[in-house]
Short mmCIF file of C-alpha atoms and ligand atoms in Angstrom, two decimals:
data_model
loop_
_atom_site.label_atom_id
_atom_site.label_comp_id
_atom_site.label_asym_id
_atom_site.label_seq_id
_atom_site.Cartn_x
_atom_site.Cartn_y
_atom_site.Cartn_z
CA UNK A 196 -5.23 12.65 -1.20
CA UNK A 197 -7.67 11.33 -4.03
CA UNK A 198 -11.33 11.54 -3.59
CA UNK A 199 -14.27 9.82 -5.21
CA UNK A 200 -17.37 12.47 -5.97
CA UNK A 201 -20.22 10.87 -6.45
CA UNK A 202 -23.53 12.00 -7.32
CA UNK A 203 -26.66 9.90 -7.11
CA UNK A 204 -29.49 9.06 -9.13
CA UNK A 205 -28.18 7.51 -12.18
CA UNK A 206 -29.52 4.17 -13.10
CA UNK A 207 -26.78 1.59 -14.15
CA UNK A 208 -27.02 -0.12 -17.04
CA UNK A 209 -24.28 -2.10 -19.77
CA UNK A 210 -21.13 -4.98 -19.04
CA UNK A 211 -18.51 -4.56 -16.98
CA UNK A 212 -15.67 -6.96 -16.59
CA UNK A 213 -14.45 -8.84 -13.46
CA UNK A 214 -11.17 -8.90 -12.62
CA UNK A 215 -8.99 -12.20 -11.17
CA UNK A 216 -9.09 -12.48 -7.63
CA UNK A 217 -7.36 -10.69 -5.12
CA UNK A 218 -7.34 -13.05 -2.48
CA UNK A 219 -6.55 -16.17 -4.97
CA UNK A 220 -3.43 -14.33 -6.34
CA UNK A 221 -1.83 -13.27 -3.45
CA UNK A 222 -1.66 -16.77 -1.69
CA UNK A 223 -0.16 -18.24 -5.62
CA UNK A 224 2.26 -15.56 -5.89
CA UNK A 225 3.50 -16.52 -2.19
CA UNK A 226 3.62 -20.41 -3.21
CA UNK A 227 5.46 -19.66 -6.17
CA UNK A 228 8.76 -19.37 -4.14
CA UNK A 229 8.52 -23.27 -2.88
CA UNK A 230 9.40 -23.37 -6.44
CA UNK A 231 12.87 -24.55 -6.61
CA UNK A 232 13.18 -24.82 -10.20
CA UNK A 233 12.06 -23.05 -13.35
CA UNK A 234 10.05 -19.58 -13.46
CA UNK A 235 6.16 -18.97 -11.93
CA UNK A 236 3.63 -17.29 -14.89
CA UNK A 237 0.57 -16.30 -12.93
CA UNK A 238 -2.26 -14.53 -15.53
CA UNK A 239 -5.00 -12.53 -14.90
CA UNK A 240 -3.32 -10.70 -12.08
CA UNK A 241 -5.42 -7.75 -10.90
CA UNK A 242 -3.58 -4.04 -10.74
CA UNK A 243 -4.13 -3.66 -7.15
CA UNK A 244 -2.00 -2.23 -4.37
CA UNK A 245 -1.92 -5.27 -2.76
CA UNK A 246 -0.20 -7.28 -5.93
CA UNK A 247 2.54 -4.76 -5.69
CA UNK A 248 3.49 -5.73 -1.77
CA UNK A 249 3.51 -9.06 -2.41
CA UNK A 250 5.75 -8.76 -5.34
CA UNK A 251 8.48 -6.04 -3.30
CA UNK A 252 7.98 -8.89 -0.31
CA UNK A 253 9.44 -11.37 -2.93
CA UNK A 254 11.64 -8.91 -4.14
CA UNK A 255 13.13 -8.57 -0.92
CA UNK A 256 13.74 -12.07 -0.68
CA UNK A 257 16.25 -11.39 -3.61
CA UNK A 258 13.44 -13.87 -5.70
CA UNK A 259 13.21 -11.86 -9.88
CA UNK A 260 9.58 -10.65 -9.94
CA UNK A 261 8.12 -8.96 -13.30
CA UNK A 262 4.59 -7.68 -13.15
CA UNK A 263 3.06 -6.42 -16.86
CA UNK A 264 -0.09 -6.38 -18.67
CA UNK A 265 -1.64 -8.63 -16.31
CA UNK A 266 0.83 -11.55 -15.44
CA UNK A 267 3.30 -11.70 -12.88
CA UNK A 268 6.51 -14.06 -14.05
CA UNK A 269 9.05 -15.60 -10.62
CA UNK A 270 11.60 -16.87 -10.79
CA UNK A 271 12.50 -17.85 -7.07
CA UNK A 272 15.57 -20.59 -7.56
CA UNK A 273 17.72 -18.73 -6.15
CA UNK A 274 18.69 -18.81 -2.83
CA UNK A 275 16.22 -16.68 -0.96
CA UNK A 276 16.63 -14.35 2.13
CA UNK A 277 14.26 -15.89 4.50
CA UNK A 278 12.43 -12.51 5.84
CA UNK A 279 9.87 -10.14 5.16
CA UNK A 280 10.31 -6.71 7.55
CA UNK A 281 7.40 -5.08 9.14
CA UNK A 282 7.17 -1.86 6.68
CA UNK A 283 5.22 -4.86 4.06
CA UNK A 284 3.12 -6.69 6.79
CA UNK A 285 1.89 -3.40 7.89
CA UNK A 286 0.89 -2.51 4.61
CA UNK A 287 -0.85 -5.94 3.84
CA UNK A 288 -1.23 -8.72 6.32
CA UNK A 289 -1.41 -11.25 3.85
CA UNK A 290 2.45 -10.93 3.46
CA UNK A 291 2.11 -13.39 6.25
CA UNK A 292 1.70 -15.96 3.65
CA UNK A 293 5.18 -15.79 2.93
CA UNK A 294 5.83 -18.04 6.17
CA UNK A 295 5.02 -21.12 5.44
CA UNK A 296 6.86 -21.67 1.87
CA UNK A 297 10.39 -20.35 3.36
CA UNK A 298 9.78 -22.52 6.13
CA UNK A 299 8.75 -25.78 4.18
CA UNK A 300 12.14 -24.98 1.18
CA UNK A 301 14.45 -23.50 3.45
CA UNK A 302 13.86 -24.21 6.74
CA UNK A 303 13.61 -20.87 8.01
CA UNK A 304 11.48 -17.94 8.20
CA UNK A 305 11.51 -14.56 9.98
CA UNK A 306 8.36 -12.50 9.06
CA UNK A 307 7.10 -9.48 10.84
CA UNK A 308 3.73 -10.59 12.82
CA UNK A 309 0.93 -8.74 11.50
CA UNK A 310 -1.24 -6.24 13.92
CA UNK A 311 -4.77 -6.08 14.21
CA UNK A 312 -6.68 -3.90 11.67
CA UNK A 313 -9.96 -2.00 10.88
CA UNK A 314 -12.12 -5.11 11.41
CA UNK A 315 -10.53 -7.01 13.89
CA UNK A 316 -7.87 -8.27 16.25
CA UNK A 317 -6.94 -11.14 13.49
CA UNK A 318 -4.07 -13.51 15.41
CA UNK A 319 -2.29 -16.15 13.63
CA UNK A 320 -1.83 -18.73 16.27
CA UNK A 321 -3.50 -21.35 13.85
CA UNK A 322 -0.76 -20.85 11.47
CA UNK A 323 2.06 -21.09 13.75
CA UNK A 324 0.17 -24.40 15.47
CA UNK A 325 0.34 -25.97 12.69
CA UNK A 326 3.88 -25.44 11.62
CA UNK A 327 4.62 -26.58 14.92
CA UNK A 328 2.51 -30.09 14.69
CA UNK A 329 4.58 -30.48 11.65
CA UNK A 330 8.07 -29.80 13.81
CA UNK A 331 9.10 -26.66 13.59
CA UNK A 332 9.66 -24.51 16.48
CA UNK A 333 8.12 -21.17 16.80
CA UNK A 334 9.13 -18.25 18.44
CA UNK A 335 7.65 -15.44 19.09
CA UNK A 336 8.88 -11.89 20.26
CA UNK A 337 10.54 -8.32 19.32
CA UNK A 338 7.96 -8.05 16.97
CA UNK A 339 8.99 -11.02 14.79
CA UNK A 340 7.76 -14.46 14.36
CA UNK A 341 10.35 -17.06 13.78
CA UNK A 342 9.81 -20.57 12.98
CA UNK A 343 12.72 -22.79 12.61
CA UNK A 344 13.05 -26.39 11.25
CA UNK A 345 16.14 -28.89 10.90
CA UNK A 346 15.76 -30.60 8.15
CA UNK A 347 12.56 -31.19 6.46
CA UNK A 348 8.86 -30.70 8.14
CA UNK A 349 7.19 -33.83 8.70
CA UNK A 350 3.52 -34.58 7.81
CA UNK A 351 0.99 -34.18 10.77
CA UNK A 352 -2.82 -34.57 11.56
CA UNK A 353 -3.96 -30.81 11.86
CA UNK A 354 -6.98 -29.52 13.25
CA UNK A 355 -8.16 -25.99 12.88
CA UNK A 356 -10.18 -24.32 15.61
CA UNK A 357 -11.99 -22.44 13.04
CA UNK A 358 -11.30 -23.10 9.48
CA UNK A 359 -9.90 -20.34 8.87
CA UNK A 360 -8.69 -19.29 5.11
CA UNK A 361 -5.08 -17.55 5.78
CA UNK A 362 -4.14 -20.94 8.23
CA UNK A 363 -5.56 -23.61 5.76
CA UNK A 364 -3.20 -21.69 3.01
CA UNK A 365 -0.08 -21.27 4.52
CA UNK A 366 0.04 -25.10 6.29
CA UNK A 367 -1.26 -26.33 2.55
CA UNK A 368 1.95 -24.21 0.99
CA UNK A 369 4.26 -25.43 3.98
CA UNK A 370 3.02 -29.10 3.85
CA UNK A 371 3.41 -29.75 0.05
CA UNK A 372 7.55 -30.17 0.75
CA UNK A 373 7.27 -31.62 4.03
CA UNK A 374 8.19 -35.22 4.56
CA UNK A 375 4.95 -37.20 4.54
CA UNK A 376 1.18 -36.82 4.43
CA UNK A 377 -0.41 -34.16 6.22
CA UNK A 378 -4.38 -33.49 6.67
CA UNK A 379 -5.91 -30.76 7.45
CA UNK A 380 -9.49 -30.92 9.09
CA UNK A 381 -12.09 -28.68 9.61
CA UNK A 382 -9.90 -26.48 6.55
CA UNK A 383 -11.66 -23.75 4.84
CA UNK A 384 -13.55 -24.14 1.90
CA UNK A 385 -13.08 -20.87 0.10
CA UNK A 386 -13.00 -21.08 -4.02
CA UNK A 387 -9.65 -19.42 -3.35
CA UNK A 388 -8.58 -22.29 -1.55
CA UNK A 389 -8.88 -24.40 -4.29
CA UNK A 390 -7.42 -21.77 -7.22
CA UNK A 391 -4.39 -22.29 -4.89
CA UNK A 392 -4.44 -26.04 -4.54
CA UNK A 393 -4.61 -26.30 -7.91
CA UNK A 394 -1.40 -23.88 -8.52
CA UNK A 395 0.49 -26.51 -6.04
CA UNK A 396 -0.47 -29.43 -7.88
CA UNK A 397 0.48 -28.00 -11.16
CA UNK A 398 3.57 -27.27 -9.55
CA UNK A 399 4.59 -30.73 -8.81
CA UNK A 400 2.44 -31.25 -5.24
CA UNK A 401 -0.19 -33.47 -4.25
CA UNK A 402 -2.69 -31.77 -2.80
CA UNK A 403 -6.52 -33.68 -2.18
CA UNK A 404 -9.75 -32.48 -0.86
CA UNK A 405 -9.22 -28.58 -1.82
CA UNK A 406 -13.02 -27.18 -1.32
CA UNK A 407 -13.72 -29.47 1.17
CA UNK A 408 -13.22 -29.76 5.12
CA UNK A 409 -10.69 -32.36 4.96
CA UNK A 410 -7.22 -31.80 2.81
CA UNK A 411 -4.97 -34.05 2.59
CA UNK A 412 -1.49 -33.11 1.32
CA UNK A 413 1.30 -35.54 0.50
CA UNK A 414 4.57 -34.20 0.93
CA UNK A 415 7.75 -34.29 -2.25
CA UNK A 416 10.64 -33.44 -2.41
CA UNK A 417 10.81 -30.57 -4.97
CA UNK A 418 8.52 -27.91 -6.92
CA UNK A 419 9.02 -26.53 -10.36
CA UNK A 420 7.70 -23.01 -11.74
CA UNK A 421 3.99 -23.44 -13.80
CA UNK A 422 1.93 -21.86 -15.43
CA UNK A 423 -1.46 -20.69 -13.86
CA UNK A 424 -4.33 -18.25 -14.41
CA UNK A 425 -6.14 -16.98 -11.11
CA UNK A 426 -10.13 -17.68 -10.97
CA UNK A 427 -12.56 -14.59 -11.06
CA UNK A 428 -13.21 -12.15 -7.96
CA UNK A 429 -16.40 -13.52 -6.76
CA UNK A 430 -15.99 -10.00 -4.28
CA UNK A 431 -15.43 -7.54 -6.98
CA UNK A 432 -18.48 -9.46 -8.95
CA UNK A 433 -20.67 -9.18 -5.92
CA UNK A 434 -19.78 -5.83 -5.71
CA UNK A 435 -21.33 -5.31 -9.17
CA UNK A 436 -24.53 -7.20 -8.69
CA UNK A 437 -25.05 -4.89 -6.19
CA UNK A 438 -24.43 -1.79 -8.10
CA UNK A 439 -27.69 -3.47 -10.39
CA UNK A 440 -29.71 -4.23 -7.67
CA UNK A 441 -29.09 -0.67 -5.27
CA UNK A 442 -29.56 1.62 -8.97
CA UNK A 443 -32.44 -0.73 -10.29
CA UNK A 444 -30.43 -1.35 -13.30
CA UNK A 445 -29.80 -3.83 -15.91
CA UNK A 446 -25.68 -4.94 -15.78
CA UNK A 447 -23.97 -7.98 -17.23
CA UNK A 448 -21.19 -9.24 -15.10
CA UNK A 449 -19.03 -11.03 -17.43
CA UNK A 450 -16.78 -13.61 -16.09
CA UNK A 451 -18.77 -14.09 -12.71
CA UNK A 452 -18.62 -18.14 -11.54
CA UNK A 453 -22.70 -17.98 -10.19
CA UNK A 454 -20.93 -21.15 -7.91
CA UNK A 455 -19.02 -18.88 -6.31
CA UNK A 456 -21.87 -16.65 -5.66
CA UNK A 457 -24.28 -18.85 -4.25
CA UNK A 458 -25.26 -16.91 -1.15
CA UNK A 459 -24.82 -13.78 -2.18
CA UNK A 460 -27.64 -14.54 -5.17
CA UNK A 461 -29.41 -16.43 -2.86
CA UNK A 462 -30.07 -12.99 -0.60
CA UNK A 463 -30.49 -10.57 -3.60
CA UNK A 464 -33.24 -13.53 -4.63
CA UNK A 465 -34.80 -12.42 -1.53
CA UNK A 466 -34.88 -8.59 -1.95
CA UNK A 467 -36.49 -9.24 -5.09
CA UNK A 468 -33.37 -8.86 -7.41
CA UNK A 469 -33.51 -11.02 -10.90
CA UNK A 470 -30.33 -12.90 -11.64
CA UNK A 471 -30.07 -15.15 -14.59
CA UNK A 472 -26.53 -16.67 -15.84
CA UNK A 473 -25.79 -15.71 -19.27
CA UNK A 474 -22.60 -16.37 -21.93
CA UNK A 475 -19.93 -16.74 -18.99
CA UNK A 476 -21.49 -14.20 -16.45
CA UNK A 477 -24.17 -13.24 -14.70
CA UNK A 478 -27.16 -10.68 -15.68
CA UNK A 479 -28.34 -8.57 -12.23
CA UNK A 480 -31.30 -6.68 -12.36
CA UNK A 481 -32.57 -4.45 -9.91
CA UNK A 482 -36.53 -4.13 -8.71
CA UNK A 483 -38.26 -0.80 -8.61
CA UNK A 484 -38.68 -1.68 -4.68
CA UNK A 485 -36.46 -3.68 -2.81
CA UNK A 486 -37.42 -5.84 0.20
CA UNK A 487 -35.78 -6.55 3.38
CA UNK A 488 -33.96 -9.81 3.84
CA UNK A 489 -31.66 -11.04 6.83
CA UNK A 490 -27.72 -12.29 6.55
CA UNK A 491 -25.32 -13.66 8.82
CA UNK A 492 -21.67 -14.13 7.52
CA UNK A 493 -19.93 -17.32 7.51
CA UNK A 494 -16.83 -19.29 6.01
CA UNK A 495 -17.51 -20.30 2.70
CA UNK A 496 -20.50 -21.54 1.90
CA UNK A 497 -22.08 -19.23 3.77
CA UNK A 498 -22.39 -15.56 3.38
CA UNK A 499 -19.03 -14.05 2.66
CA UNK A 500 -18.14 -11.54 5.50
CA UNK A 501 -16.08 -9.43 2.13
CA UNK A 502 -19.74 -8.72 1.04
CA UNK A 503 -21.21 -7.56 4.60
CA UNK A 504 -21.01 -3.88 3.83
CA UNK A 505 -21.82 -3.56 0.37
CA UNK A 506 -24.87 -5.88 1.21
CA UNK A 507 -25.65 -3.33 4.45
CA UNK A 508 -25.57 -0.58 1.40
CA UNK A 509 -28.31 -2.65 -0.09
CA UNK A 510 -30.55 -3.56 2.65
CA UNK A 511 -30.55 0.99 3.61
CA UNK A 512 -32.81 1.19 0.40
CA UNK A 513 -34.84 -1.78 1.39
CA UNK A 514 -38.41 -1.85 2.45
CA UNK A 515 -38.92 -3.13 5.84
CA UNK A 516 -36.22 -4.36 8.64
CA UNK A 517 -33.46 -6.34 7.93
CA UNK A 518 -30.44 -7.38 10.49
CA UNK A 519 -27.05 -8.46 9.43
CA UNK A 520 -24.62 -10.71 12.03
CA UNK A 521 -21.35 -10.82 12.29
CA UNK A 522 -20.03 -13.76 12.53
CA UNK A 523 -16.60 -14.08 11.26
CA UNK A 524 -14.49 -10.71 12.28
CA UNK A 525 -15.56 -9.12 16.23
CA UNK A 526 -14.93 -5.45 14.54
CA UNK A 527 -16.34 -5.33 10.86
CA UNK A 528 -19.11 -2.21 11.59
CA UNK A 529 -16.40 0.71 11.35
CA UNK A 530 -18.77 1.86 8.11
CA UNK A 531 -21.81 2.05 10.58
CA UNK A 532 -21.15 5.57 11.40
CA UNK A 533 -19.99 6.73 8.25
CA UNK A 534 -23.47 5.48 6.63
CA UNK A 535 -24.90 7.22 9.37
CA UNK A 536 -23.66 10.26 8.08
CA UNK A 537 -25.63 9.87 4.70
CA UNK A 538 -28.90 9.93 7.17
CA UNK A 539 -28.87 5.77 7.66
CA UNK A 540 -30.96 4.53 9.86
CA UNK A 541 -29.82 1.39 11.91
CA UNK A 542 -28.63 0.23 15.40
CA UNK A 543 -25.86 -2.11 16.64
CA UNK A 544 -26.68 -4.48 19.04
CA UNK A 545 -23.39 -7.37 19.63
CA UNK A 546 -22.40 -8.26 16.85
CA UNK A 547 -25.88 -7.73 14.51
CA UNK A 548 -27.01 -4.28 13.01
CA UNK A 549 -30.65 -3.81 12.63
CA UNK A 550 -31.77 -1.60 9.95
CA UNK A 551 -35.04 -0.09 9.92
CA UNK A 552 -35.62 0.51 5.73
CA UNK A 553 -35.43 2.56 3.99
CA UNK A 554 -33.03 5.40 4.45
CA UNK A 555 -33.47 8.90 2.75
CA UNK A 556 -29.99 7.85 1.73
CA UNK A 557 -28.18 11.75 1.79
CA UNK A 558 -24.97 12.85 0.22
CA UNK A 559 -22.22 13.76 2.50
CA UNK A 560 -18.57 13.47 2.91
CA UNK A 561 -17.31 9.81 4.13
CA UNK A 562 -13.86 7.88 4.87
CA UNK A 563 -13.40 4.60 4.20
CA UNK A 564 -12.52 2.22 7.19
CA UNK A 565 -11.14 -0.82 5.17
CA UNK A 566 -11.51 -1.60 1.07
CA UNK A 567 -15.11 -3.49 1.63
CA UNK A 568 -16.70 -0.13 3.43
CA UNK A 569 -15.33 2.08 0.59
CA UNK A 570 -16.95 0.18 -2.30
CA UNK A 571 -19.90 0.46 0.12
CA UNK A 572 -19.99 3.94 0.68
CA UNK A 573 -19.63 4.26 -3.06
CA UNK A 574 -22.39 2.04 -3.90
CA UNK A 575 -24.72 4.41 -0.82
CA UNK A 576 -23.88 7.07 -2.89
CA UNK A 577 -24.88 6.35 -6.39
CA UNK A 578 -28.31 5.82 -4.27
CA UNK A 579 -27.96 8.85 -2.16
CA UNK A 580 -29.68 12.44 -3.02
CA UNK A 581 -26.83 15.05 -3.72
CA UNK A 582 -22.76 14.46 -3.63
CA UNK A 583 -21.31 11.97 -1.72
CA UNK A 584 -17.81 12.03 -1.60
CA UNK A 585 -15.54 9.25 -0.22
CA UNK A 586 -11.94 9.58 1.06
CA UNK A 587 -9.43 7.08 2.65
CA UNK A 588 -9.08 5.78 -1.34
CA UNK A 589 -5.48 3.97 0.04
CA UNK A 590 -8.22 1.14 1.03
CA UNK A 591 -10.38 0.78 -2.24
CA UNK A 592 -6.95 0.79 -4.07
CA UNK A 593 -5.91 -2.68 -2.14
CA UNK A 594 -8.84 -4.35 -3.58
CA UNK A 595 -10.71 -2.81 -6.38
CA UNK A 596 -9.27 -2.14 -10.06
CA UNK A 597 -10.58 1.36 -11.43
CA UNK A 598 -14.05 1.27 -9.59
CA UNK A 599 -14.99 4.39 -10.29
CA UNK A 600 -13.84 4.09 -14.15
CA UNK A 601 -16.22 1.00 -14.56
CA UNK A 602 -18.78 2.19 -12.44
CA UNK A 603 -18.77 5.64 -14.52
CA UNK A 604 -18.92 3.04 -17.95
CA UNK A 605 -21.96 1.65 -16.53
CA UNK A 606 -23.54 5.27 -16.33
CA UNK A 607 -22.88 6.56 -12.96
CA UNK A 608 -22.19 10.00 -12.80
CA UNK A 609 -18.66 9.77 -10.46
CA UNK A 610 -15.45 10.65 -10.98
CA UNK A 611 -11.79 10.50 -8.97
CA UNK A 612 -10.18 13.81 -8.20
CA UNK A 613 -6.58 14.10 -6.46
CA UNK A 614 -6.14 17.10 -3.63
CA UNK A 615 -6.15 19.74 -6.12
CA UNK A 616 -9.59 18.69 -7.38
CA UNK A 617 -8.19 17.71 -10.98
CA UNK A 618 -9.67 14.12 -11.98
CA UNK A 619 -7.53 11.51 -11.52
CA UNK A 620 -7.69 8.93 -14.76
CA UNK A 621 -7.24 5.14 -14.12
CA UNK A 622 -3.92 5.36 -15.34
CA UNK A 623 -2.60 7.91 -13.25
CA UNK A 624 -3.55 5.82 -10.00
CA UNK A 625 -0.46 5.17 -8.52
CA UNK A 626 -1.10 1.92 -6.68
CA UNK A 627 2.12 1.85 -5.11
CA UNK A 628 2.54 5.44 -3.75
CA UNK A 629 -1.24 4.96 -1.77
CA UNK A 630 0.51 2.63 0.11
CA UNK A 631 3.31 4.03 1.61
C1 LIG B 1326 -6.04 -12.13 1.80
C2 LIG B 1326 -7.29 -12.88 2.13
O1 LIG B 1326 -7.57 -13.93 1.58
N1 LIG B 1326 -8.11 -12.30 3.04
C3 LIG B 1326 -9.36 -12.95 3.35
C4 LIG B 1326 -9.11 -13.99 4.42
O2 LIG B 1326 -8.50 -13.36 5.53
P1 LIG B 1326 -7.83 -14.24 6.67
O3 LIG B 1326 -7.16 -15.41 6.05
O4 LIG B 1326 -7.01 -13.33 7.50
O5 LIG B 1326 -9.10 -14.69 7.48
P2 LIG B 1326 -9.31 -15.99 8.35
O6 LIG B 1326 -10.20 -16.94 7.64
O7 LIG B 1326 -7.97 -16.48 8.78
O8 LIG B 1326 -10.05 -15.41 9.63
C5 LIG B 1326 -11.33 -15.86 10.03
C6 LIG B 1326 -11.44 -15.78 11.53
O9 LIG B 1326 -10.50 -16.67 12.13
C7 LIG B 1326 -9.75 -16.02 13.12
N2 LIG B 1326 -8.39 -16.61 13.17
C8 LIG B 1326 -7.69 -16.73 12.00
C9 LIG B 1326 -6.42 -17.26 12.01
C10 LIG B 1326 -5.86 -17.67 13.24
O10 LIG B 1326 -4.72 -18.16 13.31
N3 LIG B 1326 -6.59 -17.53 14.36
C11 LIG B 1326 -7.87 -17.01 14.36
O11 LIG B 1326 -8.49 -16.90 15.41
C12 LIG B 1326 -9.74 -14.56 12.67
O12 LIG B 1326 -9.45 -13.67 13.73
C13 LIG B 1326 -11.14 -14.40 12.12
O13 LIG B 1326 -12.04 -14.14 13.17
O14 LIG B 1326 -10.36 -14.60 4.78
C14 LIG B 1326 -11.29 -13.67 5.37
C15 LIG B 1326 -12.52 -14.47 5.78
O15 LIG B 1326 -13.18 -14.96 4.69
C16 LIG B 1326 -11.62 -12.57 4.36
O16 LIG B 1326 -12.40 -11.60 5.02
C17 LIG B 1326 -10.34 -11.90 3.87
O17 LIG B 1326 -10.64 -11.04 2.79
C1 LIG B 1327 -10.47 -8.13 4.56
C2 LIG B 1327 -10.01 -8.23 3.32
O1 LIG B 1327 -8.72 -8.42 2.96
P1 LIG B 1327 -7.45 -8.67 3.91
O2 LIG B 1327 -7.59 -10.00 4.55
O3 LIG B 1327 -6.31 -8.68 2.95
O4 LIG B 1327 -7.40 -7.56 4.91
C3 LIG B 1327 -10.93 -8.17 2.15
O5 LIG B 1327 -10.49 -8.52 1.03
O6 LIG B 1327 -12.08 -7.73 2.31
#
């Protein structure tokens, strides 16, 4: 099992590139089998382990899926299998995103239900409510949810409970075929959601109101394969901008959207960190002392809940108490105790952690509990005094491309060994086999 040895101290200084977004290009490569005509070019694709189960999910489906050099090229006409087994849920949820574009082209769909995880129970009841406003009937059981349609799905009023992101994609993808308008209210407003909305529309659909609480979708009666290139990982970039701000170091983050960013830069702001936009990214630099600040995640616009534990890195090193909440996920502290072994000092009370700052940040040895809480971890230790050295790499691998390669371009004296202690080059990361 690979490792990441990291040893503190090193200031971080230089560019470093953002990749596209994970969660943008798994929700387009899932809508690119409602097309029923012509072939799917998505660029900017991120090497991630996640890419790869989305693509051997389509594969399965018996849709022609070629991933190289950064695009990923479907061709779906065919007549799809209308399933995706547990063995790829269980390695991504998002695979649930499959559901509704079988059920909107083919009436059918049979997809493993998704588990809890790390940070949370995480049902999909919204999802399934919705594809039953719009007709079809859902059953659930043996593991398996099945929703069923005769005919085509008809256009319905929606409301979500809580707007969530996965729910607001997969009735958007199932509701661009269906017969009539649908609208979706209190819908999330993630950039993400938009990247996607725009892939539909470019694909033939009429999708309005991506970005904002109310969508409105109206149905036709066929998609065609586009062309499409996935926004910027406003994650991976916040990522970064912390790696400035926890280093006190000068880094530009080239292809960072700052509108994407908006909380996040409005809390580093606050600690005292200097952001200024600059060609088409963002320079971060850190202070000499940072000072304590306060968050509380939120959908989008607020504070992402994918930045809680890289900003929880941050706020160790800061002067003063700060408190994070929880808002969005009921389980998202599993890195608590593994900061704790670097010597942090903070308590959980609910759903808020109170940290008392700062931490004699230490070195120590550290698993990651889900891809957010390794960057973390990684991001303690280039703070930290001594080695630090982070396992459970299966996690970073789902969401980060060569983090310790650009984090060891930006100065940071890290490197990636496998379970014989030989360093493990970016090229030699085999995305797929940390999966299985
Ligand atoms: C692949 C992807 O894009 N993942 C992101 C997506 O996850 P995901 O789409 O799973 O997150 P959701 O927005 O759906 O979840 C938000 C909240 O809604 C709840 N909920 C959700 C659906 C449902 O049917 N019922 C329900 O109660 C969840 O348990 C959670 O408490 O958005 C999350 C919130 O920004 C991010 O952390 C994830 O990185
Ligand atoms: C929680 C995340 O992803 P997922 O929803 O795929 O688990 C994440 O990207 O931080």
């Amino acid at each position: 099992m690979d490792k990441i040895i990291v040893r503190g101290g090193q200031q971080l200084n230089g560019n470093v590139h953002v990749e596209g977004a994970k969660n943008a290009v798994l929700p387009v490569i899932a809508a690119s089998i409602l097309a029923s005509e012509g072939r799917s070019v998505i660029n900017d694709v991120p090497v991630l382990a996640d890419v790869y189960t989305i693509n051997e999910v389509l594969r399965n489906m018996d849709a022609e899926v070629e991933f190289n050099n950064n695009k990923v090229i479907v061709d779906a006409s065919n007549d799809l299998k209308t399933e995706a087994p547990f063995e790829y849920v269980r390695k991504m949820r998002a695979s649930v995103l499959v559901l509704g574009p079988l059920l909107a082209r083919f009436g059918h769909a049979n997809v493993a239900m998704p588990g809890g995880c790390a940070i949370g129970s995480r049902p999909i009841d919204l999802h399934l409510k919705g594809f039953e406003a719009m007709g079809a009937e859902v059953h659930v059981g043996n593991g398996f949810v099945e929703a069923r349609v005769n005919g085509r799905l008809k256009g319905a009023k929606i409301y979500l409970d809580v707007p969530s992101v996965g729910a607001t994609e997969n009735i958007m993808m199932a509701a661009t075929l269906a017969d009539g308008v649908t609208t979706i209210e209190n819908a999330a407003k993630e950039p993400e959601i938009v990247d996607l909305a725009n892939f539909l529309n470019k694909m033939g659909a009429s999708v309005i109101g991506a970005g904002t609480e109310t969508i409105r979708i109206n149905g036709v009666e066929t998609l065609y394969g586009t062309e499409h290139s996935i926004i910027p990982d406003r994650i991976e970039a916040g990522t970064f901008m912390i790696a400035a701000a926890i280093t006190g170091g000068n880094i530009l983050i080239e292809n960072a959207v700052s509108e994407h960013l908006r909380p996040l830069i409005a809390k580093l702001r606050e600690m005292g960190v200097t952001i200024m936009e600059e060609g088409n990214g963002l320079r971060v630099i850190g202070p000499d002392a940072l000072k304590s600040t306060d968050i509380k995640t939120l959908p989008h616009p607020g504070f992402p809940t994918d930045m809680q534990s890289q900003m929880m890195a941050l706020m160790l090193c800061a002067h003063g108490t700060s408190m994070i909440t929880e808002t969005v996920f009921e389980n998202r502290f599993m890195h608590v105790e593994e900061f704790r072994r670097m010597n942090a000092k903070m308590k959980i009370e609910g759903r808020s952690v109170i940290i008392d700052g700062p931490s004699e940040l230490q070195g120590a040895e550290v698993a990651a509990t889900d891809l957010r809480a390794a960057a973390a971890l990684i991001l303690a230790g280039l703070r930290a005094n001594g080695l630090t050295r982070v396992t459970e790499l299966k996690h970073l691998d789902r969401g980060y491309v060569n983090f310790a390669g650009k984090l060891a371009s930006l100065g940071a004296d890290i490197e990636r060994v496998d379970g014989n202690g030989d360093v493990v080059k970016p090229f030699e990361i085999n995305y797929v086999a940390e999966l299985s």
